[in-house]
Short mmCIF file of C-alpha atoms in Angstrom, two decimals:
data_model
loop_
_atom_site.label_atom_id
_atom_site.label_comp_id
_atom_site.label_asym_id
_atom_site.label_seq_id
_atom_site.Cartn_x
_atom_site.Cartn_y
_atom_site.Cartn_z
CA GLY G 1 -7.79 -26.22 -26.39
CA GLN G 2 -8.90 -28.39 -23.58
CA GLN G 3 -11.64 -26.97 -21.35
CA VAL G 4 -12.77 -28.09 -17.93
CA GLN G 5 -16.16 -27.29 -16.45
CA GLN G 6 -17.08 -27.94 -12.86
CA SER G 7 -20.49 -27.91 -11.25
CA PRO G 8 -21.96 -26.69 -9.08
CA ALA G 9 -19.96 -23.51 -8.54
CA SER G 10 -20.89 -23.57 -4.87
CA LEU G 11 -22.60 -25.98 -2.52
CA VAL G 12 -23.89 -25.53 1.01
CA LEU G 13 -24.57 -28.58 3.14
CA GLN G 14 -25.48 -29.50 6.66
CA GLU G 15 -23.00 -31.73 8.40
CA GLY G 16 -23.72 -35.36 7.62
CA GLU G 17 -25.14 -34.74 4.15
CA ASN G 18 -23.50 -36.13 1.04
CA ALA G 19 -21.95 -34.04 -1.74
CA GLU G 20 -21.57 -34.79 -5.44
CA LEU G 21 -19.18 -32.64 -7.46
CA GLN G 22 -19.01 -32.88 -11.23
CA CYS G 23 -16.26 -32.29 -13.76
CA ASN G 24 -16.71 -32.32 -17.54
CA PHE G 25 -13.93 -31.86 -20.05
CA SER G 26 -13.89 -31.16 -23.74
CA SER G 27 -11.51 -33.79 -25.09
CA THR G 28 -9.72 -36.96 -24.07
CA ALA G 29 -7.30 -36.53 -21.20
CA THR G 30 -4.59 -38.93 -20.12
CA ARG G 31 -4.52 -37.61 -16.59
CA LEU G 32 -7.19 -36.30 -14.25
CA GLN G 33 -6.66 -35.12 -10.71
CA TRP G 34 -9.02 -33.89 -8.03
CA PHE G 35 -7.63 -31.36 -5.58
CA TYR G 36 -8.77 -29.77 -2.35
CA GLN G 37 -7.52 -26.26 -1.69
CA HIS G 38 -7.13 -25.22 1.92
CA PRO G 39 -8.23 -21.68 2.78
CA GLY G 40 -4.55 -20.80 3.10
CA GLY G 41 -3.88 -21.87 -0.48
CA ARG G 42 -2.25 -25.30 -0.35
CA LEU G 43 -3.55 -27.67 -3.00
CA VAL G 44 -3.86 -31.23 -1.80
CA SER G 45 -4.16 -34.00 -4.36
CA LEU G 46 -7.17 -36.12 -3.47
CA PHE G 47 -7.21 -38.47 -6.44
CA TYR G 48 -5.16 -39.21 -9.51
CA ASN G 49 -7.89 -40.88 -11.48
CA PRO G 50 -7.76 -40.90 -15.28
CA SER G 51 -10.33 -43.70 -15.41
CA GLY G 52 -12.44 -45.90 -13.17
CA THR G 53 -13.39 -45.55 -9.53
CA LYS G 54 -11.17 -44.89 -6.54
CA HIS G 55 -11.98 -44.62 -2.86
CA THR G 56 -10.24 -43.09 0.09
CA GLY G 57 -12.03 -42.70 3.39
CA ARG G 58 -15.27 -40.83 2.78
CA LEU G 59 -14.25 -39.79 -0.73
CA THR G 60 -14.98 -41.56 -4.00
CA SER G 61 -13.87 -40.47 -7.44
CA THR G 62 -15.36 -41.93 -10.62
CA THR G 63 -14.04 -41.03 -14.07
CA VAL G 64 -15.75 -42.18 -17.27
CA THR G 65 -13.13 -41.35 -19.86
CA ASN G 66 -15.14 -41.94 -23.04
CA GLU G 67 -17.92 -39.71 -21.68
CA ARG G 68 -15.38 -37.05 -20.65
CA ARG G 69 -16.64 -36.67 -17.13
CA SER G 70 -15.57 -37.29 -13.56
CA SER G 71 -17.29 -36.97 -10.22
CA LEU G 72 -16.16 -36.59 -6.63
CA HIS G 73 -18.51 -37.92 -3.98
CA ILE G 74 -18.12 -36.91 -0.35
CA SER G 75 -20.16 -38.96 2.06
CA SER G 76 -21.24 -37.83 5.52
CA SER G 77 -19.75 -34.37 5.08
CA GLN G 78 -17.95 -32.68 7.97
CA THR G 79 -17.24 -29.02 8.66
CA THR G 80 -13.57 -29.69 7.95
CA ASP G 81 -14.50 -30.61 4.36
CA SER G 82 -15.29 -26.94 3.72
CA GLY G 83 -13.06 -25.45 1.04
CA THR G 84 -12.69 -25.37 -2.71
CA TYR G 85 -12.38 -28.49 -4.84
CA PHE G 86 -10.73 -28.44 -8.23
CA CYS G 87 -10.67 -30.87 -11.09
CA ALA G 88 -7.66 -30.70 -13.42
CA ILE G 89 -6.69 -32.55 -16.58
CA ASP G 90 -3.90 -32.56 -19.11
CA GLN G 91 -4.16 -32.16 -22.85
CA GLY G 92 -3.89 -35.82 -23.66
CA GLN G 93 -1.37 -37.82 -25.59
CA GLY G 94 1.06 -35.72 -27.56
CA GLY G 95 0.04 -32.58 -25.74
CA SER G 96 1.60 -30.68 -22.88
CA ALA G 97 1.95 -32.25 -19.44
CA LYS G 98 0.64 -29.08 -17.80
CA LEU G 99 -2.63 -29.29 -15.90
CA ILE G 100 -5.71 -27.37 -16.96
CA PHE G 101 -7.96 -26.54 -14.05
CA GLY G 102 -11.66 -26.05 -13.74
CA GLU G 103 -13.03 -23.06 -11.88
CA GLY G 104 -13.67 -25.05 -8.73
CA THR G 105 -16.59 -25.92 -6.49
CA LYS G 106 -16.74 -24.05 -3.21
CA LEU G 107 -18.14 -26.33 -0.52
CA THR G 108 -19.45 -25.02 2.77
CA VAL G 109 -20.48 -27.50 5.44
CA SER G 110 -22.21 -26.12 8.49
CA SER G 111 -22.79 -27.83 11.82
CA ASN J 1 0.96 -35.50 1.78
CA SER J 2 3.04 -33.32 -0.48
CA LYS J 3 6.60 -32.55 0.56
CA VAL J 4 7.06 -29.68 -1.87
CA ILE J 5 8.48 -26.66 -0.07
CA GLN J 6 7.88 -23.09 -1.19
CA THR J 7 9.36 -19.93 0.26
CA PRO J 8 8.46 -17.30 1.17
CA ARG J 9 4.79 -17.87 1.95
CA TYR J 10 4.02 -14.18 1.52
CA LEU J 11 5.77 -11.56 -0.57
CA VAL J 12 4.92 -7.86 -0.83
CA LYS J 13 6.53 -5.72 -3.52
CA GLY J 14 6.10 -2.32 -5.04
CA GLN J 15 5.48 -1.90 -8.73
CA GLY J 16 8.67 -2.22 -10.71
CA GLN J 17 10.45 -4.22 -8.01
CA LYS J 18 11.84 -7.71 -8.45
CA ALA J 19 10.00 -10.56 -6.82
CA LYS J 20 11.68 -13.91 -6.30
CA MET J 21 10.24 -17.10 -4.92
CA ARG J 22 11.71 -20.55 -4.43
CA CYS J 23 10.59 -24.14 -4.60
CA ILE J 24 12.15 -27.39 -3.45
CA PRO J 25 10.46 -30.30 -5.23
CA GLU J 26 9.83 -33.65 -3.62
CA LYS J 27 12.87 -35.89 -3.56
CA GLY J 28 12.97 -38.03 -6.67
CA HIS J 29 10.74 -35.70 -8.68
CA PRO J 30 12.68 -34.35 -11.66
CA VAL J 31 9.72 -32.50 -13.20
CA VAL J 32 8.75 -29.12 -11.76
CA PHE J 33 5.82 -26.89 -12.73
CA TRP J 34 4.96 -23.30 -11.86
CA TYR J 35 1.35 -22.09 -11.95
CA GLN J 36 -0.26 -18.76 -11.15
CA GLN J 37 -3.69 -18.67 -9.46
CA ASN J 38 -5.47 -15.32 -9.49
CA LYS J 39 -8.13 -14.07 -7.11
CA ASN J 40 -10.85 -15.50 -9.39
CA ASN J 41 -9.43 -19.00 -8.91
CA GLU J 42 -8.15 -19.09 -12.48
CA PHE J 43 -4.98 -21.11 -12.90
CA LYS J 44 -2.35 -20.27 -15.48
CA PHE J 45 0.57 -22.52 -16.33
CA LEU J 46 3.84 -20.57 -16.45
CA ILE J 47 6.73 -22.94 -17.03
CA ASN J 48 7.93 -26.45 -16.40
CA PHE J 49 11.30 -28.14 -16.13
CA GLN J 50 12.71 -31.60 -16.29
CA ASN J 51 15.86 -31.56 -14.20
CA GLN J 52 17.49 -28.30 -15.27
CA GLU J 53 15.92 -28.08 -18.73
CA VAL J 54 12.89 -25.97 -19.66
CA LEU J 55 10.19 -28.13 -21.23
CA GLN J 56 7.58 -25.51 -21.95
CA GLN J 57 6.83 -21.94 -21.03
CA ILE J 58 4.23 -19.38 -21.97
CA ASP J 59 4.95 -16.09 -23.65
CA MET J 60 4.40 -14.13 -20.46
CA THR J 61 7.14 -16.12 -18.81
CA GLU J 62 9.54 -15.33 -21.61
CA LYS J 63 9.23 -11.58 -21.20
CA ARG J 64 9.22 -10.50 -17.54
CA PHE J 65 9.43 -13.80 -15.79
CA SER J 66 12.52 -15.91 -15.42
CA ALA J 67 12.84 -19.30 -13.85
CA GLU J 68 15.49 -21.90 -13.25
CA CYS J 69 16.00 -25.24 -11.58
CA PRO J 70 19.76 -25.52 -10.96
CA SER J 71 21.28 -28.78 -9.89
CA ASN J 72 21.43 -29.18 -6.08
CA SER J 73 19.68 -25.86 -5.45
CA PRO J 74 16.05 -24.80 -5.09
CA CYS J 75 14.10 -23.95 -8.21
CA SER J 76 13.18 -20.28 -8.48
CA LEU J 77 10.72 -18.03 -10.24
CA GLU J 78 11.55 -14.35 -10.53
CA ILE J 79 9.49 -11.47 -11.83
CA GLN J 80 11.87 -8.81 -13.07
CA SER J 81 9.57 -5.81 -12.79
CA SER J 82 6.43 -6.50 -10.80
CA GLU J 83 3.08 -5.18 -11.94
CA ALA J 84 -0.20 -4.95 -10.03
CA GLY J 85 -1.62 -7.69 -12.25
CA ASP J 86 1.05 -10.09 -11.00
CA SER J 87 -0.60 -10.20 -7.58
CA ALA J 88 -1.57 -13.83 -7.22
CA LEU J 89 -0.79 -17.14 -5.57
CA TYR J 90 2.19 -18.81 -7.22
CA LEU J 91 2.13 -22.56 -6.94
CA CYS J 92 4.97 -24.96 -7.53
CA ALA J 93 4.31 -28.63 -8.26
CA SER J 94 6.55 -31.60 -8.85
CA SER J 95 6.06 -35.04 -10.33
CA ARG J 96 8.00 -38.23 -10.98
CA LEU J 97 7.28 -38.09 -14.67
CA GLY J 98 5.83 -35.48 -16.98
CA TYR J 99 2.42 -37.16 -17.10
CA ALA J 100 2.35 -38.48 -13.54
CA GLU J 101 0.44 -37.13 -10.56
CA GLN J 102 1.47 -33.62 -9.58
CA PHE J 103 2.06 -32.63 -5.98
CA PHE J 104 1.81 -29.01 -4.96
CA GLY J 105 3.54 -26.81 -2.42
CA PRO J 106 1.73 -24.32 -0.16
CA GLY J 107 2.28 -21.47 -2.60
CA THR J 108 3.77 -17.99 -2.41
CA ARG J 109 1.18 -15.25 -2.20
CA LEU J 110 2.52 -12.19 -4.00
CA THR J 111 1.00 -8.77 -3.46
CA VAL J 112 2.18 -5.94 -5.69
CA LEU J 113 1.24 -2.57 -4.27
#
């Protein structure tokens, strides 16, 4: 079945530094989402990005579908960016619509 | 921001007790998903619905778990006889279409003592 690998597992930054989170998946996906999970548990969808590049504020997501990888770039990190980031994909055409999650990248930004 | 509502936020049960949690999907989202996230951040898909119909569910769901999405009422997920291993964060998500972006609620954190 589809597998999702995220790297690094954890990342510690000083405020103002940039972060690059990676997601690799084992087979073609029709849907890819990046999520941020608050410490309390709520998952917030950051990007729905099956291909190409998308920007919102200080965040940029780039997915290269034929290379089965996606990245999330956080510029000028802030302490409020601390939390866990997940990449999730589906099984592709003809498969289930359920999301398959990576194990997450835990980001800690200190002031 | 997601408008998916989940209640209760926290649930504590003894082993063998029933545990029931509810989800109100975003308006206009006929597809609802339930996921379980354990303490190791591993996500497991449980079941999904389109309107009131089950689309897919895993074996675990078929045995001790039951779920429904009745018309004009919240969706629900119930564990008939809770086990310690059921302690987890239960997340509900909704989407416009099966393969569209999914939006998640805040989750119900279940602790089975």
